[in-house]
């Protein structure tokens, strides 16, 4: 697909609450890095953002009320560790509490009521009722000005102990590649572990399943959450843990790119 700028590297981010951003945003997280951009995936009048427009990347990167996400420090690290000619952009569509199948374009309607409360419906409605469609629409718009280089996933808490999770992820990944005319060889999938057992993670048993993903998706890479500190619920990373995990995504991506 034609792009106006081969040096504008774009990364798609999806998942549930940790990717959405649940950690506290601190002063250091608001420092602007000129070569790190975000595309707004929802309208946010509070931040002066309109869906589908590019802005300097400062949290929140997903929904208007969200906190700090691994995507923040992934992008910051990528911008800091790539040549000055490169601009990094992220597009983050994430839904707290979501089953991974909410991002399956053929199945999503069966997973819009995973939680019956209004807070869950409100998150989905912010993406027009179809998070996958919103991600693809934003990605296609981004392809007019840049090149999609990778896909970042952080999800699994809601699918804990479901051994079919890698197959669900594979379907979402392959749909994205097909719908955006991308090649798996050029666009790897980076999937982060949920809160690790060494941090008392309530869903840490899911990490065994997450680590099987490369057997199903050869272009998938798993990002360790070991040592990434957590909030008191032992499900969500705290600010320091989010920063560490985000940097690990970037280190893996930089290695893949040969930096």
Short mmCIF file of C-alpha atoms in Angstrom, two decimals:
data_model
loop_
_atom_site.label_atom_id
_atom_site.label_comp_id
_atom_site.label_asym_id
_atom_site.label_seq_id
_atom_site.Cartn_x
_atom_site.Cartn_y
_atom_site.Cartn_z
CA UNK A 1 0.00 0.00 0.00
CA UNK A 2 1.30 3.45 -0.93
CA UNK A 3 2.46 5.63 1.93
CA UNK A 4 3.52 9.24 1.83
CA UNK A 5 6.20 8.72 4.47
CA UNK A 6 8.11 5.44 4.82
CA UNK A 7 9.76 6.87 7.96
CA UNK A 8 6.48 7.22 9.84
CA UNK A 9 6.31 3.90 11.71
CA UNK A 10 2.87 3.03 13.05
CA UNK A 11 1.94 0.42 15.66
CA UNK A 12 -1.53 -0.91 16.38
CA UNK A 13 -2.30 -1.60 20.04
CA UNK A 14 -5.22 -3.60 21.38
CA UNK A 15 -6.32 -5.55 24.41
CA UNK A 16 -8.05 -5.01 27.71
CA UNK A 17 -7.54 -2.75 30.72
CA UNK A 18 -3.75 -2.86 31.07
CA UNK A 19 -3.33 -1.89 27.41
CA UNK A 20 -6.15 0.61 27.71
CA UNK A 21 -4.26 2.28 30.54
CA UNK A 22 -5.11 1.78 34.20
CA UNK A 23 -1.97 3.08 35.93
CA UNK A 24 -1.63 6.56 37.40
CA UNK A 25 -0.25 9.18 35.01
CA UNK A 26 2.62 11.11 36.60
CA UNK A 27 4.49 14.25 35.57
CA UNK A 28 7.27 12.33 33.80
CA UNK A 29 4.67 10.64 31.59
CA UNK A 30 3.42 13.97 30.21
CA UNK A 31 6.75 15.12 28.77
CA UNK A 32 6.27 15.59 25.02
CA UNK A 33 8.58 13.70 22.66
CA UNK A 34 8.30 15.39 19.25
CA UNK A 35 8.78 12.14 17.28
CA UNK A 36 6.11 10.21 19.19
CA UNK A 37 2.52 10.61 17.94
CA UNK A 38 -0.87 9.10 18.72
CA UNK A 39 -4.02 8.87 16.64
CA UNK A 40 -7.15 9.54 18.69
CA UNK A 41 -9.47 6.53 18.47
CA UNK A 42 -12.33 8.26 20.31
CA UNK A 43 -13.42 11.86 20.58
CA UNK A 44 -12.09 13.55 23.71
CA UNK A 45 -13.22 17.15 24.09
CA UNK A 46 -11.43 17.35 27.43
CA UNK A 47 -8.11 16.89 25.62
CA UNK A 48 -9.19 18.70 22.44
CA UNK A 49 -8.93 15.48 20.42
CA UNK A 50 -11.02 14.33 17.47
CA UNK A 51 -11.20 10.71 16.38
CA UNK A 52 -8.88 9.93 13.47
CA UNK A 53 -6.52 12.86 14.02
CA UNK A 54 -2.84 12.71 14.97
CA UNK A 55 -1.58 14.40 18.16
CA UNK A 56 1.54 14.49 20.28
CA UNK A 57 1.48 11.29 22.31
CA UNK A 58 0.73 11.97 25.94
CA UNK A 59 -1.55 9.77 28.04
CA UNK A 60 -4.28 8.73 27.78
CA UNK A 61 -3.68 7.04 24.44
CA UNK A 62 -7.01 5.19 24.30
CA UNK A 63 -10.26 6.36 25.86
CA UNK A 64 -10.46 9.87 27.30
CA UNK A 65 -10.52 8.85 30.94
CA UNK A 66 -7.83 6.13 30.76
CA UNK A 67 -4.45 6.11 32.48
CA UNK A 68 -0.90 5.07 31.60
CA UNK A 69 -0.51 2.20 29.11
CA UNK A 70 2.43 0.05 27.98
CA UNK A 71 1.87 1.71 24.59
CA UNK A 72 3.10 4.98 26.13
CA UNK A 73 6.55 3.69 27.02
CA UNK A 74 6.74 1.46 24.00
CA UNK A 75 6.39 4.53 21.81
CA UNK A 76 8.68 6.70 23.91
CA UNK A 77 11.41 4.08 23.86
CA UNK A 78 11.03 3.47 20.12
CA UNK A 79 11.30 7.20 19.43
CA UNK A 80 14.36 7.51 21.67
CA UNK A 81 16.17 4.52 20.15
CA UNK A 82 15.54 4.96 16.42
CA UNK A 83 17.21 7.43 14.03
CA UNK A 84 16.05 11.04 14.08
CA UNK A 85 14.45 10.51 10.67
CA UNK A 86 11.88 8.12 12.19
CA UNK A 87 8.56 9.21 13.68
CA UNK A 88 6.65 6.68 15.79
CA UNK A 89 2.86 6.61 15.94
CA UNK A 90 0.51 4.44 17.98
CA UNK A 91 -3.18 3.66 17.53
CA UNK A 92 -4.69 2.20 20.70
CA UNK A 93 -8.12 0.54 20.83
CA UNK A 94 -8.59 -1.34 24.10
CA UNK A 95 -11.55 -2.36 26.25
CA UNK A 96 -11.23 -3.08 29.97
CA UNK A 97 -12.69 -6.48 30.81
CA UNK A 98 -12.92 -7.64 27.21
CA UNK A 99 -12.74 -11.18 25.95
CA UNK A 100 -10.28 -11.38 23.05
CA UNK A 101 -13.18 -12.42 20.82
CA UNK A 102 -14.64 -8.93 21.14
CA UNK A 103 -11.98 -8.10 18.52
CA UNK A 104 -13.07 -10.89 16.18
CA UNK A 105 -15.04 -9.21 13.40
CA UNK A 106 -17.24 -12.27 12.92
CA UNK A 107 -17.94 -13.04 16.58
CA UNK A 108 -17.80 -9.72 18.43
CA UNK A 109 -21.56 -9.33 18.92
CA UNK A 110 -21.55 -12.38 21.20
CA UNK A 111 -19.03 -10.71 23.54
CA UNK A 112 -20.44 -7.21 23.94
CA UNK A 113 -22.16 -8.26 27.18
CA UNK A 114 -19.28 -10.07 28.89
CA UNK A 115 -20.05 -7.70 31.77
CA UNK A 116 -23.70 -6.58 32.01
CA UNK A 117 -22.90 -3.28 33.71
CA UNK A 118 -23.16 0.03 31.87
CA UNK A 119 -19.45 0.78 32.24
CA UNK A 120 -18.64 -2.08 29.90
CA UNK A 121 -21.22 -1.06 27.31
CA UNK A 122 -20.00 2.55 27.48
CA UNK A 123 -16.47 1.48 26.53
CA UNK A 124 -17.71 -0.40 23.47
CA UNK A 125 -20.08 2.39 22.48
CA UNK A 126 -17.18 4.85 22.52
CA UNK A 127 -15.79 2.84 19.58
CA UNK A 128 -19.09 2.92 17.70
CA UNK A 129 -20.11 -0.48 19.04
CA UNK A 130 -17.38 -2.35 17.16
CA UNK A 131 -13.80 -1.98 18.46
CA UNK A 132 -12.27 -4.05 15.65
CA UNK A 133 -13.94 -1.95 12.97
CA UNK A 134 -12.72 1.24 14.66
CA UNK A 135 -9.15 -0.08 14.79
CA UNK A 136 -9.19 -1.06 11.11
CA UNK A 137 -10.73 2.26 10.07
CA UNK A 138 -8.08 4.22 11.97
CA UNK A 139 -5.32 1.98 10.63
CA UNK A 140 -6.43 2.47 7.04
CA UNK A 141 -6.40 6.21 7.54
CA UNK A 142 -2.93 5.99 9.07
CA UNK A 143 -1.66 4.00 6.08
CA UNK A 144 -2.15 7.09 3.92
CA UNK A 145 0.68 8.79 5.79
CA UNK A 146 2.75 6.03 7.33
CA UNK A 147 3.68 2.34 7.44
CA UNK A 148 2.30 -0.18 9.94
CA UNK A 149 5.29 -1.97 11.44
CA UNK A 150 3.80 -4.06 14.24
CA UNK A 151 0.83 -5.00 16.40
CA UNK A 152 0.93 -4.90 20.20
CA UNK A 153 -1.45 -7.00 22.29
CA UNK A 154 -2.03 -7.09 26.02
CA UNK A 155 -5.01 -9.26 26.88
CA UNK A 156 -5.73 -12.49 28.67
CA UNK A 157 -7.12 -11.85 32.14
CA UNK A 158 -10.71 -12.37 30.96
CA UNK A 159 -9.70 -15.52 29.05
CA UNK A 160 -7.70 -17.04 31.89
CA UNK A 161 -7.32 -20.82 31.59
CA UNK A 162 -8.83 -20.89 28.10
CA UNK A 163 -6.41 -23.05 26.12
CA UNK A 164 -8.03 -21.88 22.88
CA UNK A 165 -6.83 -18.32 23.47
CA UNK A 166 -3.91 -18.60 21.00
CA UNK A 167 -6.37 -19.62 18.29
CA UNK A 168 -8.60 -16.64 19.09
CA UNK A 169 -5.58 -14.34 18.87
CA UNK A 170 -4.45 -15.95 15.63
CA UNK A 171 -7.86 -15.22 14.07
CA UNK A 172 -7.75 -11.54 15.11
CA UNK A 173 -4.17 -11.12 13.89
CA UNK A 174 -4.86 -12.77 10.53
CA UNK A 175 -7.99 -10.65 10.05
CA UNK A 176 -5.98 -7.49 10.68
CA UNK A 177 -3.30 -8.56 8.22
CA UNK A 178 -5.90 -9.38 5.57
CA UNK A 179 -8.05 -6.28 6.06
CA UNK A 180 -5.04 -3.95 6.01
CA UNK A 181 -3.18 -5.73 3.17
CA UNK A 182 -0.24 -6.51 5.43
CA UNK A 183 2.27 -9.35 5.49
CA UNK A 184 2.99 -11.26 8.69
CA UNK A 185 6.69 -11.24 7.82
CA UNK A 186 6.65 -7.44 7.88
CA UNK A 187 4.24 -6.92 10.79
CA UNK A 188 4.98 -9.03 13.88
CA UNK A 189 2.63 -9.52 16.81
CA UNK A 190 4.00 -8.66 20.25
CA UNK A 191 1.93 -10.10 23.11
CA UNK A 192 2.63 -9.23 26.73
CA UNK A 193 2.23 -11.52 29.70
CA UNK A 194 -0.36 -10.62 32.34
CA UNK A 195 0.80 -9.83 35.88
CA UNK A 196 3.47 -12.38 36.73
CA UNK A 197 3.42 -14.99 39.48
CA UNK A 198 6.43 -13.25 41.04
CA UNK A 199 4.14 -10.28 41.71
CA UNK A 200 1.30 -12.41 43.05
CA UNK A 201 -0.66 -12.08 39.83
CA UNK A 202 -4.24 -13.31 40.23
CA UNK A 203 -4.34 -14.36 36.58
CA UNK A 204 -0.72 -15.48 36.31
CA UNK A 205 -1.70 -19.00 35.25
CA UNK A 206 -2.66 -17.43 31.92
CA UNK A 207 0.99 -16.75 31.18
CA UNK A 208 1.58 -20.42 30.40
CA UNK A 209 -1.04 -20.18 27.65
CA UNK A 210 0.25 -16.82 26.41
CA UNK A 211 3.70 -18.32 26.03
CA UNK A 212 2.37 -20.94 23.63
CA UNK A 213 1.28 -18.25 21.15
CA UNK A 214 4.42 -18.48 18.94
CA UNK A 215 3.60 -22.15 18.26
CA UNK A 216 0.36 -20.99 16.62
CA UNK A 217 1.61 -17.69 15.19
CA UNK A 218 5.25 -17.94 14.04
CA UNK A 219 5.58 -14.15 13.82
CA UNK A 220 4.42 -13.66 17.44
CA UNK A 221 6.77 -12.68 20.26
CA UNK A 222 5.91 -12.87 23.96
CA UNK A 223 6.94 -10.04 26.29
CA UNK A 224 7.76 -11.10 29.85
CA UNK A 225 6.07 -9.33 32.76
CA UNK A 226 8.46 -10.75 35.36
CA UNK A 227 9.44 -8.07 37.83
CA UNK A 228 6.86 -5.56 36.58
CA UNK A 229 5.31 -4.15 39.75
CA UNK A 230 1.57 -4.08 40.31
CA UNK A 231 -1.33 -2.31 41.91
CA UNK A 232 -3.04 -3.64 45.02
CA UNK A 233 -5.52 -5.70 42.99
CA UNK A 234 -2.70 -7.90 41.61
CA UNK A 235 -4.30 -7.71 38.16
CA UNK A 236 -3.15 -4.30 36.94
CA UNK A 237 0.39 -3.00 36.69
CA UNK A 238 1.26 0.17 38.56
CA UNK A 239 2.97 3.11 36.88
CA UNK A 240 6.49 1.74 37.31
CA UNK A 241 5.40 -1.69 36.11
CA UNK A 242 3.68 -0.25 33.05
CA UNK A 243 6.80 1.70 32.11
CA UNK A 244 8.99 -1.38 32.45
CA UNK A 245 6.62 -3.54 30.41
CA UNK A 246 6.27 -0.91 27.69
CA UNK A 247 10.04 -0.63 27.37
CA UNK A 248 10.27 -4.41 27.03
CA UNK A 249 7.84 -4.34 24.11
CA UNK A 250 10.11 -1.74 22.52
CA UNK A 251 13.32 -3.68 23.14
CA UNK A 252 11.80 -6.67 21.37
CA UNK A 253 10.60 -4.56 18.47
CA UNK A 254 13.94 -2.82 18.14
CA UNK A 255 15.62 -6.23 17.96
CA UNK A 256 13.21 -7.37 15.27
CA UNK A 257 13.95 -4.21 13.27
CA UNK A 258 17.69 -4.71 13.67
CA UNK A 259 18.47 -1.67 15.81
#
